[in-house]
CSV table of C-alpha atoms in Angstrom, one decimal:
chain,number,residue,atom,x,y,z
A,27,MET,CA,0.0,0.0,0.0
A,28,VAL,CA,1.3,3.4,-0.9
A,29,THR,CA,0.5,6.5,1.2
A,30,ARG,CA,-1.0,9.6,-0.2
A,31,THR,CA,0.4,11.6,2.7
A,32,PRO,CA,3.1,14.0,1.6
A,33,LEU,CA,6.6,13.0,2.8
A,34,LEU,CA,9.8,14.9,3.1
A,35,ILE,CA,12.9,12.8,3.0
A,36,ILE,CA,15.9,14.6,4.4
A,37,SER,CA,19.3,12.9,3.9
A,38,GLY,CA,22.9,13.7,3.9
A,39,ASP,CA,25.0,13.0,0.8
A,40,ASN,CA,27.5,11.1,3.0
A,41,ASP,CA,25.0,9.2,5.1
A,42,ILE,CA,26.5,5.8,5.6
A,43,SER,CA,23.6,4.3,7.5
A,44,THR,CA,21.3,4.5,4.5
A,45,ALA,CA,22.4,3.4,1.1
A,46,VAL,CA,22.0,6.1,-1.6
A,47,ASP,CA,20.0,3.7,-3.8
A,48,ASN,CA,17.4,3.3,-1.0
A,49,ARG,CA,16.7,6.9,-0.7
A,50,PHE,CA,16.1,7.3,-4.4
A,51,ALA,CA,14.0,4.1,-4.5
A,52,LEU,CA,11.8,5.4,-1.6
A,53,ASN,CA,11.4,8.7,-3.4
A,54,ARG,CA,10.3,6.9,-6.6
A,55,LYS,CA,7.8,4.6,-4.8
A,56,ILE,CA,6.0,7.3,-2.9
A,57,PRO,CA,4.1,9.6,-5.2
A,58,ASN,CA,4.0,12.6,-2.8
A,59,ALA,CA,7.6,12.3,-1.6
A,60,HIS,CA,10.1,15.0,-1.9
A,61,LEU,CA,13.8,14.1,-1.4
A,62,ALA,CA,16.2,16.7,0.0
A,63,VAL,CA,19.8,15.7,0.0
A,64,TYR,CA,22.2,18.1,1.9
A,65,PRO,CA,25.8,18.5,0.8
A,66,GLU,CA,28.7,17.5,2.9
A,67,SER,CA,26.6,16.0,5.7
A,68,GLU,CA,26.0,12.5,7.1
A,69,HIS,CA,23.2,11.0,9.0
A,70,ALA,CA,20.7,13.6,10.5
A,71,PRO,CA,21.8,16.5,8.4
A,72,GLN,CA,19.2,18.7,9.9
A,73,HIS,CA,21.6,19.2,12.8
A,74,GLN,CA,24.2,20.6,10.4
A,75,TYR,CA,21.6,22.6,8.5
A,76,PRO,CA,18.9,23.5,11.0
A,77,GLN,CA,17.7,26.6,9.2
A,78,LEU,CA,17.4,25.0,5.8
A,79,ALA,CA,15.7,21.9,7.3
A,80,ALA,CA,13.2,24.1,9.2
A,81,GLU,CA,12.4,26.0,6.1
A,82,GLN,CA,11.9,22.8,4.1
A,83,VAL,CA,9.7,21.2,6.8
A,84,ALA,CA,7.6,24.4,7.1
A,85,SER,CA,7.2,24.5,3.3
A,86,SER,CA,6.2,20.8,3.2
A,87,LEU,CA,3.6,21.4,5.9
A,88,ARG,CA,2.2,24.4,4.1
A,89,HIS,CA,1.8,22.4,0.8
A,90,ALA,CA,0.3,19.4,2.7
A,91,ILE,CA,-2.5,21.3,4.2
A,92,ARG,CA,-3.7,22.7,0.9
């Protein structure tokens, strides 16, 4: 079953805990998914880019409630 709920996937480009192929596969399988890959970051890149992550989360929520 595929969800219709919008999903924001935030990942670092050097995240060794999640294989790169898995992130792109997840993004392809979920119609309402948006993949944000942060440069020069690893797992939990929202800690390295808190402002950018907050802006993307806020934007995703605004679009989800429309």
